[in-house]
GROMACS .gro file of C-alpha atoms in nm:
model
  230
    1MET     CA    1   9.085  13.668   9.616
    2ALA     CA    2   8.901  13.434   9.379
    3SER     CA    3   8.570  13.287   9.484
    4LYS     CA    4   8.589  12.937   9.629
    5ALA     CA    5   8.241  12.864   9.495
    6MET     CA    6   8.268  12.974   9.133
    7GLY     CA    7   8.634  13.063   9.082
    8LEU     CA    8   8.543  13.422   8.990
    9THR     CA    9   8.771  13.713   9.053
   10VAL     CA   10   8.611  14.046   9.142
   11SER     CA   11   8.683  14.164   8.787
   12GLU     CA   12   8.507  13.859   8.642
   13ALA     CA   13   8.206  13.913   8.867
   14VAL     CA   14   8.183  14.276   8.755
   15ALA     CA   15   8.219  14.183   8.388
   16SER     CA   16   7.960  13.906   8.402
   17ARG     CA   17   7.701  14.098   8.602
   18ARG     CA   18   7.418  14.244   8.398
   19SER     CA   19   7.052  14.329   8.448
   20VAL     CA   20   6.898  13.991   8.373
   21ARG     CA   21   6.543  14.008   8.238
   22ASP     CA   22   6.463  13.642   8.179
   23PHE     CA   23   6.517  13.402   8.468
   24LEU     CA   24   6.496  13.025   8.498
   25PRO     CA   25   6.242  12.898   8.754
   26ASP     CA   26   6.508  12.718   8.963
   27PRO     CA   27   6.458  12.797   9.333
   28VAL     CA   28   6.728  12.979   9.526
   29PRO     CA   29   6.817  12.814   9.859
   30LEU     CA   30   6.769  13.026  10.169
   31ALA     CA   31   7.119  12.932  10.287
   32VAL     CA   32   7.271  13.087   9.974
   33LEU     CA   33   7.078  13.413  10.021
   34GLU     CA   34   7.175  13.428  10.387
   35ARG     CA   35   7.541  13.375  10.295
   36VAL     CA   36   7.531  13.651  10.033
   37LEU     CA   37   7.353  13.900  10.256
   38GLU     CA   38   7.574  13.825  10.555
   39LYS     CA   39   7.884  13.898  10.346
   40ALA     CA   40   7.721  14.211  10.200
   41GLN     CA   41   7.697  14.356  10.550
   42ARG     CA   42   8.062  14.453  10.497
   43ALA     CA   43   7.955  14.708  10.235
   44PRO     CA   44   8.070  15.064  10.319
   45SER     CA   45   7.843  15.331  10.462
   46GLY     CA   46   7.911  15.678  10.594
   47GLY     CA   47   7.950  15.669  10.972
   48ASN     CA   48   7.870  15.296  10.960
   49VAL     CA   49   7.499  15.391  10.949
   50GLN     CA   50   7.408  15.089  10.731
   51PRO     CA   51   7.079  15.243  10.611
   52TRP     CA   52   6.965  14.945  10.403
   53ASN     CA   53   6.665  14.733  10.496
   54ALA     CA   54   6.498  14.464  10.288
   55ARG     CA   55   6.231  14.198  10.274
   56VAL     CA   56   6.306  13.889  10.063
   57LEU     CA   57   6.007  13.712   9.905
   58THR     CA   58   5.965  13.380   9.730
   59GLY     CA   59   5.689  13.120   9.689
   60GLU     CA   60   5.337  13.212   9.792
   61PRO     CA   61   5.414  13.561   9.933
   62LEU     CA   62   5.579  13.653   9.604
   63ALA     CA   63   5.291  13.510   9.402
   64ARG     CA   64   5.045  13.719   9.604
   65LEU     CA   65   5.246  14.033   9.535
   66PHE     CA   66   5.258  13.960   9.162
   67ALA     CA   67   4.882  13.899   9.161
   68GLY     CA   68   4.817  14.226   9.345
   69ILE     CA   69   5.019  14.424   9.092
   70ALA     CA   70   4.851  14.243   8.801
   71GLU     CA   71   4.513  14.368   8.924
   72VAL     CA   72   4.611  14.734   8.883
   73LEU     CA   73   4.840  14.716   8.577
   74PRO     CA   74   4.547  14.765   8.334
   75GLN     CA   75   4.490  15.108   8.493
   76GLY     CA   76   4.819  15.229   8.346
   77ARG     CA   77   4.967  15.546   8.494
   78ALA     CA   78   4.651  15.605   8.696
   79ALA     CA   79   4.773  15.333   8.932
   80HIS     CA   80   5.120  15.484   8.974
   81ALA     CA   81   5.202  15.643   9.308
   82PRO     CA   82   5.584  15.666   9.327
   83GLU     CA   83   5.743  15.819   9.633
   84TYR     CA   84   6.033  15.958   9.431
   85PRO     CA   85   6.117  16.021   9.062
   86VAL     CA   86   6.320  15.737   8.916
   87TYR     CA   87   6.474  15.976   8.660
   88PRO     CA   88   6.507  16.353   8.695
   89PRO     CA   89   6.273  16.542   8.461
   90GLU     CA   90   6.574  16.745   8.342
   91LEU     CA   91   6.760  16.435   8.218
   92ASP     CA   92   6.907  16.521   7.878
   93GLY     CA   93   7.221  16.511   7.666
   94VAL     CA   94   7.440  16.202   7.692
   95TYR     CA   95   7.251  16.082   8.000
   96GLU     CA   96   6.917  16.066   7.821
   97ALA     CA   97   7.090  15.924   7.512
   98ARG     CA   98   7.231  15.636   7.719
   99ARG     CA   99   6.894  15.566   7.876
  100PHE     CA  100   6.717  15.573   7.539
  101GLY     CA  101   6.990  15.367   7.374
  102VAL     CA  102   6.978  15.073   7.613
  103GLY     CA  103   6.599  15.058   7.585
  104GLU     CA  104   6.614  15.049   7.207
  105ALA     CA  105   6.886  14.783   7.213
  106MET     CA  106   6.670  14.571   7.441
  107TYR     CA  107   6.363  14.595   7.219
  108GLU     CA  108   6.571  14.526   6.910
  109ALA     CA  109   6.704  14.209   7.072
  110LEU     CA  110   6.344  14.104   7.138
  111GLY     CA  111   6.237  14.186   6.783
  112VAL     CA  112   5.992  14.447   6.913
  113THR     CA  113   5.963  14.748   6.683
  114ARG     CA  114   5.894  15.106   6.795
  115ASP     CA  115   5.537  15.091   6.667
  116ASP     CA  116   5.465  14.758   6.838
  117LYS     CA  117   5.295  14.909   7.141
  118ARG     CA  118   5.148  14.577   7.249
  119GLY     CA  119   5.490  14.412   7.248
  120ARG     CA  120   5.646  14.696   7.443
  121LEU     CA  121   5.366  14.691   7.696
  122ALA     CA  122   5.405  14.316   7.743
  123GLN     CA  123   5.773  14.362   7.818
  124TYR     CA  124   5.690  14.641   8.064
  125PHE     CA  125   5.447  14.410   8.241
  126ASN     CA  126   5.727  14.153   8.278
  127ASN     CA  127   5.892  14.393   8.524
  128PHE     CA  128   5.614  14.316   8.769
  129ARG     CA  129   5.658  13.943   8.741
  130GLY     CA  130   6.024  13.992   8.830
  131PHE     CA  131   6.111  13.865   8.482
  132GLY     CA  132   6.032  13.516   8.611
  133ALA     CA  133   6.281  13.532   8.899
  134PRO     CA  134   6.200  13.300   9.192
  135VAL     CA  135   6.309  13.560   9.449
  136LEU     CA  136   6.240  13.931   9.484
  137MET     CA  137   6.411  14.151   9.741
  138LEU     CA  138   6.229  14.473   9.834
  139VAL     CA  139   6.462  14.747   9.958
  140HIS     CA  140   6.353  15.027  10.191
  141THR     CA  141   6.503  15.286  10.425
  142PRO     CA  142   6.381  15.543  10.681
  143ARG     CA  143   6.228  15.848  10.514
  144TYR     CA  144   6.465  16.091  10.683
  145MET     CA  145   6.771  15.936  10.518
  146GLY     CA  146   6.940  16.169  10.271
  147ALA     CA  147   7.134  16.143   9.946
  148PRO     CA  148   7.453  16.013  10.115
  149GLN     CA  149   7.260  15.724  10.273
  150TRP     CA  150   7.093  15.643   9.939
  151ALA     CA  151   7.444  15.625   9.793
  152ASP     CA  152   7.531  15.382  10.072
  153ILE     CA  153   7.234  15.166   9.972
  154GLY     CA  154   7.362  15.167   9.615
  155MET     CA  155   7.703  15.043   9.730
  156TRP     CA  156   7.534  14.771   9.933
  157LEU     CA  157   7.320  14.665   9.636
  158GLN     CA  158   7.625  14.643   9.411
  159THR     CA  159   7.797  14.431   9.674
  160VAL     CA  160   7.494  14.200   9.688
  161MET     CA  161   7.481  14.170   9.309
  162LEU     CA  162   7.850  14.082   9.281
  163LEU     CA  163   7.824  13.826   9.561
  164LEU     CA  164   7.529  13.671   9.379
  165ARG     CA  165   7.755  13.628   9.075
  166GLU     CA  166   8.005  13.452   9.301
  167GLU     CA  167   7.727  13.205   9.382
  168GLY     CA  168   7.641  13.155   9.014
  169LEU     CA  169   7.327  13.367   9.047
  170ASP     CA  170   7.200  13.675   8.866
  171SER     CA  171   6.990  13.978   8.946
  172CYS     CA  172   6.808  14.280   8.813
  173ALA     CA  173   6.771  14.596   9.020
  174GLN     CA  174   6.420  14.728   8.952
  175GLU     CA  175   6.336  15.085   9.047
  176SER     CA  176   6.022  15.034   8.837
  177TRP     CA  177   5.860  14.875   9.142
  178ALA     CA  178   5.860  15.218   9.310
  179ALA     CA  179   5.562  15.318   9.094
  180PHE     CA  180   5.351  15.060   9.278
  181GLN     CA  181   5.471  15.123   9.631
  182GLN     CA  182   5.113  15.126   9.760
  183GLN     CA  183   5.053  14.771   9.638
  184VAL     CA  184   5.395  14.661   9.765
  185ARG     CA  185   5.309  14.797  10.108
  186SER     CA  186   4.972  14.621  10.109
  187HIS     CA  187   5.147  14.286  10.061
  188THR     CA  188   5.451  14.336  10.285
  189ALA     CA  189   5.532  14.480  10.626
  190ILE     CA  190   5.742  14.776  10.513
  191PRO     CA  191   5.708  15.038  10.789
  192ASP     CA  192   5.511  15.352  10.708
  193ASP     CA  193   5.803  15.568  10.814
  194HIS     CA  194   6.026  15.400  10.555
  195ILE     CA  195   6.044  15.488  10.187
  196PHE     CA  196   6.028  15.194   9.947
  197TYR     CA  197   6.323  15.219   9.710
  198CYS     CA  198   6.341  14.929   9.466
  199GLY     CA  199   6.311  14.560   9.396
  200LEU     CA  200   6.595  14.321   9.320
  201ALA     CA  201   6.499  14.015   9.116
  202ILE     CA  202   6.724  13.719   9.199
  203GLY     CA  203   6.773  13.384   9.030
  204LYS     CA  204   6.958  13.213   8.746
  205ARG     CA  205   6.958  13.371   8.400
  206ASP     CA  206   6.823  13.189   8.097
  207PRO     CA  207   7.146  13.189   7.891
  208GLN     CA  208   6.952  13.138   7.567
  209ALA     CA  209   6.722  13.438   7.608
  210ALA     CA  210   6.804  13.719   7.365
  211ILE     CA  211   6.721  13.980   7.627
  212ASN     CA  212   7.007  13.843   7.839
  213THR     CA  213   7.270  13.856   7.565
  214PHE     CA  214   7.238  14.188   7.380
  215GLN     CA  215   7.530  14.429   7.407
  216VAL     CA  216   7.497  14.700   7.673
  217SER     CA  217   7.732  14.984   7.587
  218ARG     CA  218   7.936  15.180   7.838
  219ALA     CA  219   8.083  15.528   7.799
  220PRO     CA  220   8.456  15.538   7.722
  221LEU     CA  221   8.671  15.624   8.020
  222ASP     CA  222   8.785  15.959   7.882
  223GLU     CA  223   8.421  16.069   7.859
  224VAL     CA  224   8.355  16.034   8.229
  225ILE     CA  225   8.692  16.045   8.411
  226ALA     CA  226   8.960  16.314   8.425
  227PHE     CA  227   9.306  16.234   8.567
  228GLU     CA  228   9.514  16.518   8.710
  229GLY     CA  229   9.871  16.524   8.836
  230PHE     CA  230   9.975  16.189   8.687
   0.00000   0.00000   0.00000
């Protein structure tokens, strides 16, 4: 069924969703976020466990979080304390090639060369300003949850991101925030017995920003899917 708000089909929402890394400052109404998240409660989960939990920040609470992260960013990796590895250390082959390729495409769109360490660092720092998004959702789950429940959270996040497109909004899922989970915890009430998973920046994309328009490649279907018995 097409969206009543934006006239988007599911296919159009999927095609137009991307990781937006330059947001307009326009505020996002609470009513819109509540509508999106209420609908997203229909996302599937094994045994109907619904393992997702989140805190949604804007305004002064968000500004305080950004300021807290900014204080430790100059420490570099010394300030990192992730609770899980974002990428497996064994990542290689086509998987590593895809990861490397999208990063290089992003920097090329920004005009940042490989030897421009200052430019690359500045873009990295933008992660922890939510790329200018007016809203940041912080996702967490009980520590005892396993891989199946993390998969459930991923399905819920995708549902949220597509529903945001229906509302004319954009997002960027940011596992990079996991590196600073200590600072996140010091500025929010995430329970100690929960693991902090990721941030989700939410707002409206700047349609003129080069970082929001470069081509993000996808593997051809025959590289990742095998059909049998058809």
